[in-house]
Amino acid sequence: MSTLNFDAEADVVILGSGGSGLTAAIRAHDAGANVMVLEKAARIGGTTAMSGGILWIPDNPHMASLGIKDSREDALAYLESLSLGVMDMSLATAFVDNAPDMIRWMEANTPLQFTVAVGYPDYHPENPGGKPAGGRSLDPALFSFKQLGEWADRVNGRHTDLHPQAPVVPLALLESLGRKAIDAATLADRRQDDIRGMGQALVGALLQGCLERKIAIHTNVRARELVHEDDQVIGLTAEKDGRPWTIRAHRAVILATGGFEWNPELVRNFLRGPLDGPASAPENEGDGLLMAMSLGAALGNMSEAWWMPTIRDPNDTVQGKPLYRLCLMERTLPGSLIVNRKGRRFANEAANYNDIGRAFHTFDPTSFAFENNPAWLIFDERFLRDYPVAGYGPSIRKPEGLITSGATLTELAQKLSLPADELERTVERFNSFAHTGNDPDFERGKSAYDAFNGDRTRSGAAATLGACEAAPYHAIQLVAGALGTKGGPRTDVNGRVLHVSGRTIPGLYAVGNAMAGSTGMVYGGAGGTLGPALTFGWIAGKDAAMRVPGRND
Ligand SMILES: Cc1cc2nc3c(=O)[nH]c(=O)nc-3n(C[C@H](O)[C@H](O)[C@H](O)COP(=O)(O)OP(=O)(O)OC[C@H]3O[C@@H](n4cnc5c(N)ncnc54)[C@H](O)[C@@H]3O)c2cc1C
């Protein structure tokens, strides 16, 4: 036995309280383990609680009720068509095979319920096995935080240092873009019962599942080092409120610590290109990755992240770190385009964020620069009047320094240090495409996906392709950003961490963004990160609980 005297103990100790960690906790408990969750932040839920909360689950049990057909074969064909040979097919298959059962089990055993995010197409819906009419993306059902009692205030959210909540696009505006709006009375009812949706609902329901089971959850505890005996992980050391704390894990430790996007050294050393604007929980500094590396874990998918162009909010921070907002609707709505430092377009602006995010890594050998990073979203006065920008509705005052404006494109180009001739040529060419409804350069508006985040009151390509021609002109800077990284210790199909030698590291599991992602560089559709995260949390939680040290490693 270890000579260390432990301060606390559990069968299964889970590091991190995001979607993957809480799911693992519930499943491990129900498989017979005494479970403890350690969370570094003061609040529960990590990036998951800040998210849209959507899960991408192929062949899920809710699709059939809408008459949408799916199968494991379609799902695997789709993932494989996008994998470029990089995806670990055994993990992708484990995801596809277990994800529908995970949903059934969670719905039967926890307060977490789902509905189909109707009409949300896969991100490459025209690929083999893709779903242009959606069905695979599931929304968590609304959840009342009143049930959580004192825990209701201990869930992470879009908390920034200036504002308790991020600015929200007004519902009336969303309605004017063809989305279903909620009436005032329903909204008032929701406020009264503290009913929340999206990532809040997902974490709220998972947390409720943990509380019902009396699973011990400790916040402000940062796991630091794994304790091992011979090759077995038997516990860990942590910092609790700044003081050392040791925990014995009789069966296993599960790393659910999210990605490493907030650790500049790991970002510099491993990612395929710059990541200047992470949008996730700032506590995600790769702690789990470093712990696994210290025990000789094999690593995988390390160059990859869930890419997303982001916008720096110049007036706000989150826990003292820069605040980056997602750039989604504003690059898809008609009347905006994205240019690089040469003043040129470089991609279909309405493409899914993971893939346009990759285009920010194009390297120009002549200028020796990532020529598309930073880039500029260019839009006109009509766009500013009608549409949200950086999450701020049209009538809301934008933070100083967010938007650069010019009376003409030339003046705007000068302020941005872009070549004015080139910017004018680019906008003129783009406008000619907008007028004909056809973008031969980048096919914006061709895929069923492109219109989803556009103006749904317009049909066809016009939902996303519109002219930028009403002076004055405006711009906001976009940087290479991400929702989180997705490389980490490689695992087997049960979430058990693999050593560089190929054997497992007994007693150590990794899930969610802390593991080498099961879908490689693929982002299948909305929910493409949380679908696999909860699925592997569910698989690993059970396996860890059933582990008999030294017998079935
Ligand atoms: C605005 C936004 C919207 C998004 N929307 C969606 C969506 O709708 N669908 C989707 O699939 N994905 C979405 N994503 C991405 C998704 O939220 C993440 O990929 C996912 O939440 C990762 O889950 P996780 O459990 O791996 O990590 P996280 O949810 O980030 O949880 C990791 C936790 O580990 C804790 N931790 C870190 N280090 C330690 C340590 N040493 N000790 C103890 N705890 C530690 C962290 O504090 C954190 O709470 C979105 C992301 C953002 C930013």
Coordinates of C-alpha atoms in Angstrom, one line a residue, residues 343-536:
G343 CA -8.4 42.3 -48.3
R344 CA -9.6 39.0 -49.9
R345 CA -12.3 36.5 -49.1
F346 CA -10.8 33.1 -48.3
A347 CA -13.8 30.7 -47.5
N348 CA -17.5 30.2 -47.5
E349 CA -18.4 32.5 -44.5
A350 CA -21.5 30.5 -43.8
A351 CA -19.7 27.2 -43.5
N352 CA -19.8 25.4 -40.1
Y353 CA -17.5 27.0 -37.5
N354 CA -15.2 24.1 -37.1
D355 CA -14.3 24.1 -40.8
I356 CA -14.1 27.8 -41.4
G357 CA -12.0 27.9 -38.2
R358 CA -9.4 25.7 -39.9
A359 CA -9.1 28.2 -42.8
F360 CA -7.6 30.7 -40.2
H361 CA -4.5 28.4 -40.3
T362 CA -3.6 28.9 -43.9
F363 CA 0.1 29.7 -44.1
D364 CA 1.5 32.0 -46.8
P365 CA 5.1 31.1 -47.4
T366 CA 5.9 34.3 -49.2
S367 CA 4.9 36.7 -46.4
F368 CA 5.7 34.0 -43.8
A369 CA 2.4 34.6 -42.0
F370 CA -1.0 33.0 -41.2
E371 CA -2.6 35.2 -43.8
N372 CA -6.2 34.7 -42.6
N373 CA -5.5 35.4 -38.9
P374 CA -6.7 37.8 -37.8
A375 CA -9.5 38.3 -40.3
W376 CA -12.2 41.0 -40.6
L377 CA -15.9 40.7 -40.8
I378 CA -17.1 43.5 -43.1
F379 CA -20.7 44.7 -43.1
D380 CA -22.7 47.7 -44.0
E381 CA -25.1 50.1 -42.2
R382 CA -28.2 48.1 -43.1
F383 CA -26.6 45.0 -41.5
L384 CA -25.7 46.9 -38.4
R385 CA -29.3 48.2 -38.2
D386 CA -31.0 44.9 -38.7
Y387 CA -28.8 42.1 -37.3
P388 CA -27.0 41.2 -34.1
V389 CA -23.2 41.7 -34.0
A390 CA -21.0 39.9 -31.4
G391 CA -24.1 38.9 -29.5
Y392 CA -25.3 42.5 -29.2
G393 CA -28.8 43.2 -30.7
P394 CA -29.0 46.2 -33.1
S395 CA -30.5 48.6 -30.5
I396 CA -27.9 47.7 -27.9
R397 CA -24.9 50.0 -27.5
K398 CA -21.8 48.2 -28.6
P399 CA -18.6 48.3 -26.5
E400 CA -16.1 51.0 -27.4
G401 CA -13.5 49.6 -29.7
L402 CA -15.5 46.6 -30.9
I403 CA -16.5 48.0 -34.3
T404 CA -14.3 50.0 -36.7
S405 CA -16.3 52.2 -39.2
G406 CA -15.5 54.2 -42.4
A407 CA -17.7 56.4 -44.5
T408 CA -16.3 54.6 -47.6
L409 CA -14.6 51.2 -48.1
T410 CA -11.4 53.1 -48.7
E411 CA -11.6 54.8 -45.4
L412 CA -12.4 51.6 -43.6
A413 CA -9.5 49.8 -45.3
Q414 CA -7.1 52.6 -44.2
K415 CA -8.2 52.3 -40.6
L416 CA -7.8 48.5 -40.7
S417 CA -4.4 48.7 -42.6
L418 CA -5.9 46.7 -45.5
P419 CA -5.1 47.3 -49.2
A420 CA -8.0 49.6 -50.2
D421 CA -8.1 48.6 -53.9
E422 CA -8.2 45.0 -53.0
L423 CA -11.0 45.4 -50.4
E424 CA -13.1 47.4 -52.9
R425 CA -12.6 44.8 -55.6
T426 CA -13.5 42.0 -53.2
V427 CA -16.7 43.7 -52.0
E428 CA -17.7 44.6 -55.6
R429 CA -17.2 41.0 -56.7
F430 CA -19.1 39.7 -53.6
N431 CA -22.0 42.0 -54.3
S432 CA -22.3 40.8 -57.9
F433 CA -22.6 37.2 -56.5
A434 CA -25.2 38.4 -54.0
H435 CA -27.3 40.0 -56.8
T436 CA -27.3 36.8 -58.8
G437 CA -27.7 34.5 -55.8
N438 CA -24.7 32.4 -56.8
D439 CA -21.2 32.5 -55.3
P440 CA -18.9 30.6 -57.7
D441 CA -15.8 31.4 -55.6
F442 CA -16.9 29.7 -52.3
E443 CA -20.4 28.4 -52.9
R444 CA -21.9 30.3 -50.0
G445 CA -25.6 29.3 -49.8
K446 CA -25.3 26.1 -51.7
S447 CA -25.3 23.6 -48.7
A448 CA -28.5 23.0 -46.7
Y449 CA -26.4 23.9 -43.7
D450 CA -25.5 27.5 -44.8
A451 CA -29.0 29.0 -44.4
F452 CA -29.6 27.6 -40.9
N453 CA -28.0 30.5 -39.1
G454 CA -29.0 33.0 -41.8
D455 CA -32.1 35.1 -42.3
R456 CA -34.9 32.5 -42.6
T457 CA -37.4 35.0 -43.9
R458 CA -35.4 34.8 -47.1
S459 CA -35.4 31.7 -49.2
G460 CA -32.6 29.8 -51.0
A461 CA -29.1 31.3 -51.0
A462 CA -30.5 34.7 -50.2
A463 CA -30.9 33.6 -46.6
T464 CA -27.1 34.0 -46.3
L465 CA -25.9 35.7 -49.5
G466 CA -26.7 39.5 -49.5
A467 CA -25.0 42.6 -50.8
C468 CA -22.8 44.8 -48.6
E469 CA -23.4 48.2 -50.2
A470 CA -25.1 50.7 -47.9
A471 CA -22.5 53.1 -46.5
P472 CA -21.0 53.6 -44.0
Y473 CA -19.1 50.4 -43.7
H474 CA -18.1 48.6 -40.6
A475 CA -15.7 45.8 -39.5
I476 CA -15.0 43.6 -36.5
Q477 CA -11.8 41.6 -36.0
L478 CA -12.0 37.8 -35.9
V479 CA -9.3 35.5 -34.6
A480 CA -8.6 31.8 -34.7
G481 CA -10.6 30.6 -31.8
A482 CA -12.1 27.4 -30.4
L483 CA -14.8 25.9 -28.1
G484 CA -12.0 23.7 -26.6
T485 CA -9.2 21.4 -27.7
K486 CA -9.9 17.7 -28.3
G487 CA -6.5 16.0 -27.9
G488 CA -5.3 14.2 -24.9
P489 CA -4.5 10.8 -23.5
R490 CA -5.5 8.0 -25.9
T491 CA -8.0 5.5 -24.5
D492 CA -9.5 2.2 -25.4
V493 CA -13.2 1.9 -26.2
N494 CA -14.0 1.8 -22.4
G495 CA -12.3 5.1 -21.8
R496 CA -9.2 3.5 -20.1
V497 CA -6.1 5.5 -20.6
L498 CA -3.4 3.8 -22.7
H499 CA 0.3 3.9 -21.9
V500 CA 2.8 4.7 -24.6
S501 CA 3.7 1.0 -24.6
G502 CA 0.1 0.1 -25.6
R503 CA -1.0 -1.4 -22.3
T504 CA -3.6 0.4 -20.2
I505 CA -2.6 2.6 -17.2
P506 CA -4.7 0.7 -14.6
G507 CA -7.2 2.8 -12.7
L508 CA -7.0 5.9 -15.0
Y509 CA -9.8 6.9 -17.4
A510 CA -10.2 10.0 -19.6
V511 CA -13.5 11.5 -21.1
G512 CA -14.8 14.5 -22.9
N513 CA -12.3 17.1 -24.2
A514 CA -9.7 15.6 -21.8
M515 CA -9.4 12.5 -24.0
A516 CA -8.1 12.0 -27.5
G517 CA -11.3 12.8 -29.2
S518 CA -13.3 9.9 -30.7
T519 CA -14.2 11.7 -33.9
G520 CA -10.7 12.9 -34.9
M521 CA -11.0 16.2 -36.7
V522 CA -14.7 15.7 -37.5
Y523 CA -17.5 17.9 -36.1
G524 CA -20.5 15.9 -37.3
G525 CA -23.2 18.4 -36.5
A526 CA -24.6 20.6 -33.7
G527 CA -23.8 18.8 -30.5
G528 CA -20.7 17.1 -32.1
T529 CA -18.7 17.7 -28.9
L530 CA -21.2 17.1 -26.2
G531 CA -22.6 13.9 -27.8
P532 CA -19.3 12.0 -27.6
A533 CA -18.4 13.7 -24.2
L534 CA -21.5 12.4 -22.5
T535 CA -21.3 9.0 -24.3
F536 CA -17.7 8.4 -23.1

